[in-house]
Amino acid sequence: MTCERFHFSSARDKVDLLSHLIIDMDTIEVSNLNRQFLFRQSHVGLSKARVARDAVLRFRPQISITPYHANVKDSNFNVDFFKQFNVVLNGLDNLDARRHVNRLCLAADVPLVESGTTGFLGQVTVHIKGKTECYECQPKPAPKTYPVCTITSTPTKFVHCIVWAKDLLFAKLFGDKNQENDLNVRSSDASSSSNHVEDVFERRNDEDIEQYGRRVYDHVFGYNIEVALSNEETWKNRNRPKPIYSRDVLDNELTRQNGNMDKNCSTNCPSSVSAMAALGMKNPQDIWGLMENSRIFLEALKLFFSKREEEIGNLTFDKDDQLAVEFVTAAANIRAASFGIPLHSLFEAKGIAGNIVHAVATTNAVIAGLIVIEAIKVLQNDTKNYRMTYCVEHPARKMLLMPVEPFEPNKSCYVCSETPLLLEINTHRAKLRDFVDKIVKATLGMNLPLIMHGSALLYEVGDDLDEAMVANYAANLEKVLSELPSPVTGGTMLTVEDLQQEFSCNINIKHREEFDEEKEPDGMVLSGWAPPPTVEGANKTIDNAGSTSEALPVEAEKSEEIETAPGKKRKLIEVSKNDGTSNAEEIKKNEKLQVLDDDDDDDLVILDGGDLGFSPSKKKCQW
Amino acid sequence: MDGEELTEQETALYDRQIRVWGADAQRRLSKAHILVCGMKGTIAEFCKNIVLAGIGSLTLVDDRVVTEEALSANFLIPLDENVYAGKTLAELCCDSLKDFNPMVRVSVEKDCSSQVTYQASVENFIVSLMLLWYPAVPSLLRDSCGEIFVDLQLHTYSKKKLEETIECQLQYSSFEEAISVPWKILPRKVSKLYFALRVIERFEEAEGRNPGEVSIADLPSVLKLKKELCDEHSLNESHIPDALLERLVSSTREFPPVCAILGGILGQEVIKGISGKGDPLKNFFFFDAMDGKGLIEDISNSAGS
């Protein structure tokens, strides 16, 4: 979308006189080329910001554009930096970055034009401090996390199997050995020796790879399932999984065949090592059966150990790592087979595991055009005509493009209205670290927080801290709230700030003993942030929500339809036009900032069947 | 489906859009041939979209030379006079478009008046897509508003309803048939742009002008014609505001963001039409940057739907 917007704004005469700045931390990938048309095959691997700038200059050489190959959350993009600009255009696709930019634009008092697309859907919104809702006035559905027990013991959907395969099994086998891992099911027999269990995943010296692979296979798909089955309670109201052993699915013949085929691939360079290729399976859209998945599982594992041994122990899942995708697909499918969940193709599994956002050039073109139209209104101070515009797939009341007037700011928005929040937490059990990770960073989206209790500084992050302070804060993190130097108990109020975002928030603490493990897995509940009052059929937005936490990956919810809020919408406060400065003059003096961070990796998308001829029973998520 | 599988290169390049419309639709696109006449800004946008999408081939027709107007709205035309001198718009756009996707065959044909029709045969599904932009019926874009007209003749397609796929069929009207629908039987809330554009069209025809060849000087005559047409159709004149007509005659230049929007919608419709998946637009689309609405109107006289 970046590309689109750039070239429109460039095509317009007046805008030639503006200077532009573009921030994007990404490099170009092949899969970008179906829509990011300023890029070519020869640019793969290069900085998006720089190549985009070069491309635009080729057809509008007189424009001034400065590229930054950087993360928009870098501390040098502070409030003073943002103050230089007359408008900010976002082409981000993760929630975290959007919230960050939103706060900076509020602090700098710079208009923000936000946008997003997924497939055929899209929207453009305008945010002016004090006049309209900020980006966070309407709560964006929090990315959903899965309870640990669903992933480890009782999956019901394919995505649960993917998360298990990716974050537990793959991480255990190929990732950092020192990381905590919930892979092994806790059996009801508390006396089972955990030492024995740990050894299972370690490959013994000179152990035959085939044998090791089967041992792992049998352990996670066979033994672990049997252990889980021994917990009668769990399965009272659930379908029982079936343990699967490799000897039942594959006989020894086949693995010897695999060994032969492998010789043909021995000249492959590491990056093109592929279990599919080794097994002669060509089509990523095929849905493999249990046997094929098992063969891929073992072959992929074998290839990791024989061709990429030096990487083992350091690997994290990467959707562009073919072998990793094959392994995770196979593992997820075998687990799915065990639990009676439908199997999926590699293509589909990759999309889920890699949080791939589906995208087409046409929707991006439409949204980009709309962004430029709003941006021009902002530059011309045409306040009465600012619109939030929604692009839908199925027309509503004859409309494919639906404009809505912006709403007033939400008076209880904790970002732009500074309303205090309420946190229910067990102050005797929860540590400050939990509060920082789960609330301050994950929920409130702060990067460089500072936490105060009255005048006492409980925690802060920064470059200029002396050793004693750093040590003090580190110690505080490990303390439970009620035992902090300035004790945090029920009835106290904490102030949390992010100085870079110039964002401050007050949180009232309420002590609570118990939390529901399934519904409130974090052991804390933040509230007090009321959605803005609208009539039923509230204006829902589609967003590029991203996974913000490092915990088990997320599925963000989608709003199925966009309905304009009829009747009782809060009115946009009129801004009276000021003096008679000619627009052309103003535009000449103006500058424009474009903030782009087209990182496709962040968002979990499960496709909607809809009209797309895709497999049914999948929910579309935010992007 | 031997030999019809998408290549590895195609799968990698089109991954994100295959996740939207499926591999089957992608295959159909790769077999489609499209003819385009008249390389205006909106059409340039449209061409960019369908080339990126991976159609089989695209043929361009436009023998005109570069003008300042073309340079301001058609991003495919290079700015360097040394480069564009001596070449037609079609030739210049062809060179640029090839760059966007080397897997698409882009070529130039001289002169559309021979009414060459390109057809793509995709397993008994015949697509004839030139009707969208006959020289006499361009997808009009005047300054900040525009219109698209779609005629897919007798169109069969599939779509998902709840958990199953259903087959549908639509019968479209030709442009002539559509605009001959008497105004007074149209629903009251039909977009004013529809009527306004018809008035301008009629004026251009009567005066022997090319599409878009009007100016503010013509406004009095246009308003007069409007009154006549409203009387003829027994339509209340308030359906065609004078202010709207004034806008349409004063500025016939294309506005790049609106080119993008129309070119995007048009591209989407052509892709849907070729792939035979999803409800196609029937049969007019209007966009007006003044109010920001993108509206569909069904103005046809065919019985079937």
PDB file of N, CA and C in Angstrom, chain A residues 15-56:
ATOM      1  N   VAL A  15       1.369  18.737  -4.661  1.00  0.00           N
ATOM      2  CA  VAL A  15       2.083  17.918  -3.701  1.00  0.00           C
ATOM      3  C   VAL A  15       3.559  17.778  -4.062  1.00  0.00           C
ATOM      4  N   ASP A  16       3.873  18.036  -5.318  1.00  0.00           N
ATOM      5  CA  ASP A  16       5.281  18.007  -5.720  1.00  0.00           C
ATOM      6  C   ASP A  16       6.115  18.913  -4.842  1.00  0.00           C
ATOM      7  N   LEU A  17       5.464  19.928  -4.302  1.00  0.00           N
ATOM      8  CA  LEU A  17       6.232  20.900  -3.546  1.00  0.00           C
ATOM      9  C   LEU A  17       6.437  20.479  -2.103  1.00  0.00           C
ATOM     10  N   LEU A  18       5.811  19.388  -1.714  1.00  0.00           N
ATOM     11  CA  LEU A  18       5.982  18.946  -0.340  1.00  0.00           C
ATOM     12  C   LEU A  18       7.268  18.141  -0.216  1.00  0.00           C
ATOM     13  N   SER A  19       7.756  18.051   1.010  1.00  0.00           N
ATOM     14  CA  SER A  19       8.830  17.089   1.191  1.00  0.00           C
ATOM     15  C   SER A  19       8.306  15.941   2.030  1.00  0.00           C
ATOM     16  N   HIS A  20       8.786  14.772   1.722  1.00  0.00           N
ATOM     17  CA  HIS A  20       8.270  13.554   2.309  1.00  0.00           C
ATOM     18  C   HIS A  20       9.344  12.828   3.068  1.00  0.00           C
ATOM     19  N   LEU A  21       8.900  12.044   4.018  1.00  0.00           N
ATOM     20  CA  LEU A  21       9.830  11.230   4.757  1.00  0.00           C
ATOM     21  C   LEU A  21       9.199   9.864   4.922  1.00  0.00           C
ATOM     22  N   ILE A  22       9.976   8.838   4.716  1.00  0.00           N
ATOM     23  CA  ILE A  22       9.411   7.498   4.787  1.00  0.00           C
ATOM     24  C   ILE A  22      10.230   6.609   5.718  1.00  0.00           C
ATOM     25  N   ILE A  23       9.539   5.944   6.626  1.00  0.00           N
ATOM     26  CA  ILE A  23      10.205   5.055   7.576  1.00  0.00           C
ATOM     27  C   ILE A  23       9.687   3.643   7.347  1.00  0.00           C
ATOM     28  N   ASP A  24      10.599   2.720   7.123  1.00  0.00           N
ATOM     29  CA  ASP A  24      10.207   1.316   7.007  1.00  0.00           C
ATOM     30  C   ASP A  24      11.382   0.444   7.386  1.00  0.00           C
ATOM     31  N   MET A  25      11.146  -0.507   8.292  1.00  0.00           N
ATOM     32  CA  MET A  25      12.262  -1.319   8.761  1.00  0.00           C
ATOM     33  C   MET A  25      12.481  -2.557   7.906  1.00  0.00           C
ATOM     34  N   ASP A  26      11.602  -2.774   6.951  1.00  0.00           N
ATOM     35  CA  ASP A  26      11.629  -4.036   6.234  1.00  0.00           C
ATOM     36  C   ASP A  26      12.494  -4.067   4.992  1.00  0.00           C
ATOM     37  N   THR A  27      12.804  -5.315   4.593  1.00  0.00           N
ATOM     38  CA  THR A  27      13.427  -5.509   3.286  1.00  0.00           C
ATOM     39  C   THR A  27      12.403  -6.196   2.388  1.00  0.00           C
ATOM     40  N   ILE A  28      12.678  -6.164   1.105  1.00  0.00           N
ATOM     41  CA  ILE A  28      11.707  -6.618   0.119  1.00  0.00           C
ATOM     42  C   ILE A  28      11.735  -8.136  -0.031  1.00  0.00           C
ATOM     43  N   GLU A  29      10.539  -8.740  -0.073  1.00  0.00           N
ATOM     44  CA  GLU A  29      10.433 -10.186  -0.286  1.00  0.00           C
ATOM     45  C   GLU A  29       9.651 -10.452  -1.567  1.00  0.00           C
ATOM     46  N   VAL A  30       9.869 -11.644  -2.128  1.00  0.00           N
ATOM     47  CA  VAL A  30       9.176 -12.003  -3.366  1.00  0.00           C
ATOM     48  C   VAL A  30       7.664 -11.860  -3.221  1.00  0.00           C
ATOM     49  N   SER A  31       7.153 -12.284  -2.079  1.00  0.00           N
ATOM     50  CA  SER A  31       5.698 -12.262  -1.908  1.00  0.00           C
ATOM     51  C   SER A  31       5.134 -10.844  -1.833  1.00  0.00           C
ATOM     52  N   ASN A  32       5.999  -9.848  -1.733  1.00  0.00           N
ATOM     53  CA  ASN A  32       5.517  -8.457  -1.747  1.00  0.00           C
ATOM     54  C   ASN A  32       5.168  -8.023  -3.158  1.00  0.00           C
ATOM     55  N   LEU A  33       5.809  -8.681  -4.151  1.00  0.00           N
ATOM     56  CA  LEU A  33       5.793  -8.137  -5.511  1.00  0.00           C
ATOM     57  C   LEU A  33       4.428  -8.203  -6.190  1.00  0.00           C
ATOM     58  N   ASN A  34       3.491  -8.942  -5.627  1.00  0.00           N
ATOM     59  CA  ASN A  34       2.176  -9.018  -6.285  1.00  0.00           C
ATOM     60  C   ASN A  34       1.391  -7.732  -6.100  1.00  0.00           C
ATOM     61  N   ARG A  35       1.888  -6.853  -5.227  1.00  0.00           N
ATOM     62  CA  ARG A  35       1.134  -5.617  -5.013  1.00  0.00           C
ATOM     63  C   ARG A  35       2.009  -4.389  -4.754  1.00  0.00           C
ATOM     64  N   GLN A  36       3.200  -4.600  -4.224  1.00  0.00           N
ATOM     65  CA  GLN A  36       4.073  -3.457  -3.917  1.00  0.00           C
ATOM     66  C   GLN A  36       4.884  -3.162  -5.164  1.00  0.00           C
ATOM     67  N   PHE A  37       4.261  -2.396  -6.058  1.00  0.00           N
ATOM     68  CA  PHE A  37       4.735  -2.356  -7.431  1.00  0.00           C
ATOM     69  C   PHE A  37       5.891  -1.400  -7.671  1.00  0.00           C
ATOM     70  N   LEU A  38       6.367  -0.756  -6.623  1.00  0.00           N
ATOM     71  CA  LEU A  38       7.573   0.049  -6.831  1.00  0.00           C
ATOM     72  C   LEU A  38       8.795  -0.857  -6.787  1.00  0.00           C
ATOM     73  N   PHE A  39       8.563  -2.137  -6.399  1.00  0.00           N
ATOM     74  CA  PHE A  39       9.673  -3.068  -6.242  1.00  0.00           C
ATOM     75  C   PHE A  39       9.683  -4.095  -7.360  1.00  0.00           C
ATOM     76  N   ARG A  40      10.908  -4.568  -7.694  1.00  0.00           N
ATOM     77  CA  ARG A  40      11.067  -5.590  -8.713  1.00  0.00           C
ATOM     78  C   ARG A  40      11.806  -6.779  -8.136  1.00  0.00           C
ATOM     79  N   GLN A  41      11.808  -7.863  -8.919  1.00  0.00           N
ATOM     80  CA  GLN A  41      12.511  -9.071  -8.514  1.00  0.00           C
ATOM     81  C   GLN A  41      13.943  -8.761  -8.101  1.00  0.00           C
ATOM     82  N   SER A  42      14.580  -7.877  -8.843  1.00  0.00           N
ATOM     83  CA  SER A  42      15.990  -7.580  -8.574  1.00  0.00           C
ATOM     84  C   SER A  42      16.189  -6.842  -7.256  1.00  0.00           C
ATOM     85  N   HIS A  43      15.113  -6.364  -6.655  1.00  0.00           N
ATOM     86  CA  HIS A  43      15.227  -5.618  -5.401  1.00  0.00           C
ATOM     87  C   HIS A  43      15.070  -6.494  -4.167  1.00  0.00           C
ATOM     88  N   VAL A  44      14.799  -7.788  -4.371  1.00  0.00           N
ATOM     89  CA  VAL A  44      14.536  -8.634  -3.210  1.00  0.00           C
ATOM     90  C   VAL A  44      15.735  -8.593  -2.266  1.00  0.00           C
ATOM     91  N   GLY A  45      15.479  -8.344  -1.015  1.00  0.00           N
ATOM     92  CA  GLY A  45      16.545  -8.261  -0.023  1.00  0.00           C
ATOM     93  C   GLY A  45      16.961  -6.840   0.307  1.00  0.00           C
ATOM     94  N   LEU A  46      16.579  -5.885  -0.521  1.00  0.00           N
ATOM     95  CA  LEU A  46      16.985  -4.494  -0.271  1.00  0.00           C
ATOM     96  C   LEU A  46      15.973  -3.764   0.613  1.00  0.00           C
ATOM     97  N   SER A  47      16.348  -2.619   1.100  1.00  0.00           N
ATOM     98  CA  SER A  47      15.489  -1.833   1.997  1.00  0.00           C
ATOM     99  C   SER A  47      14.282  -1.276   1.251  1.00  0.00           C
ATOM    100  N   LYS A  48      13.123  -1.485   1.801  1.00  0.00           N
ATOM    101  CA  LYS A  48      11.909  -0.981   1.171  1.00  0.00           C
ATOM    102  C   LYS A  48      11.917   0.541   1.089  1.00  0.00           C
ATOM    103  N   ALA A  49      12.296   1.171   2.184  1.00  0.00           N
ATOM    104  CA  ALA A  49      12.265   2.635   2.216  1.00  0.00           C
ATOM    105  C   ALA A  49      13.122   3.221   1.103  1.00  0.00           C
ATOM    106  N   ARG A  50      14.307   2.662   0.949  1.00  0.00           N
ATOM    107  CA  ARG A  50      15.234   3.222  -0.035  1.00  0.00           C
ATOM    108  C   ARG A  50      14.797   2.945  -1.463  1.00  0.00           C
ATOM    109  N   VAL A  51      14.385   1.724  -1.725  1.00  0.00           N
ATOM    110  CA  VAL A  51      13.982   1.381  -3.085  1.00  0.00           C
ATOM    111  C   VAL A  51      12.725   2.146  -3.476  1.00  0.00           C
ATOM    112  N   ALA A  52      11.814   2.287  -2.534  1.00  0.00           N
ATOM    113  CA  ALA A  52      10.590   3.041  -2.829  1.00  0.00           C
ATOM    114  C   ALA A  52      10.934   4.474  -3.204  1.00  0.00           C
ATOM    115  N   ARG A  53      11.829   5.046  -2.431  1.00  0.00           N
ATOM    116  CA  ARG A  53      12.223   6.424  -2.718  1.00  0.00           C
ATOM    117  C   ARG A  53      12.810   6.543  -4.112  1.00  0.00           C
ATOM    118  N   ASP A  54      13.727   5.626  -4.428  1.00  0.00           N
ATOM    119  CA  ASP A  54      14.357   5.669  -5.752  1.00  0.00           C
ATOM    120  C   ASP A  54      13.329   5.523  -6.867  1.00  0.00           C
ATOM    121  N   ALA A  55      12.402   4.619  -6.675  1.00  0.00           N
ATOM    122  CA  ALA A  55      11.385   4.375  -7.703  1.00  0.00           C
ATOM    123  C   ALA A  55      10.522   5.602  -7.936  1.00  0.00           C
ATOM    124  N   VAL A  56      10.117   6.238  -6.852  1.00  0.00           N
ATOM    125  CA  VAL A  56       9.256   7.412  -6.992  1.00  0.00           C
ATOM    126  C   VAL A  56      10.011   8.552  -7.667  1.00  0.00           C
TER     127      VAL A  56
END
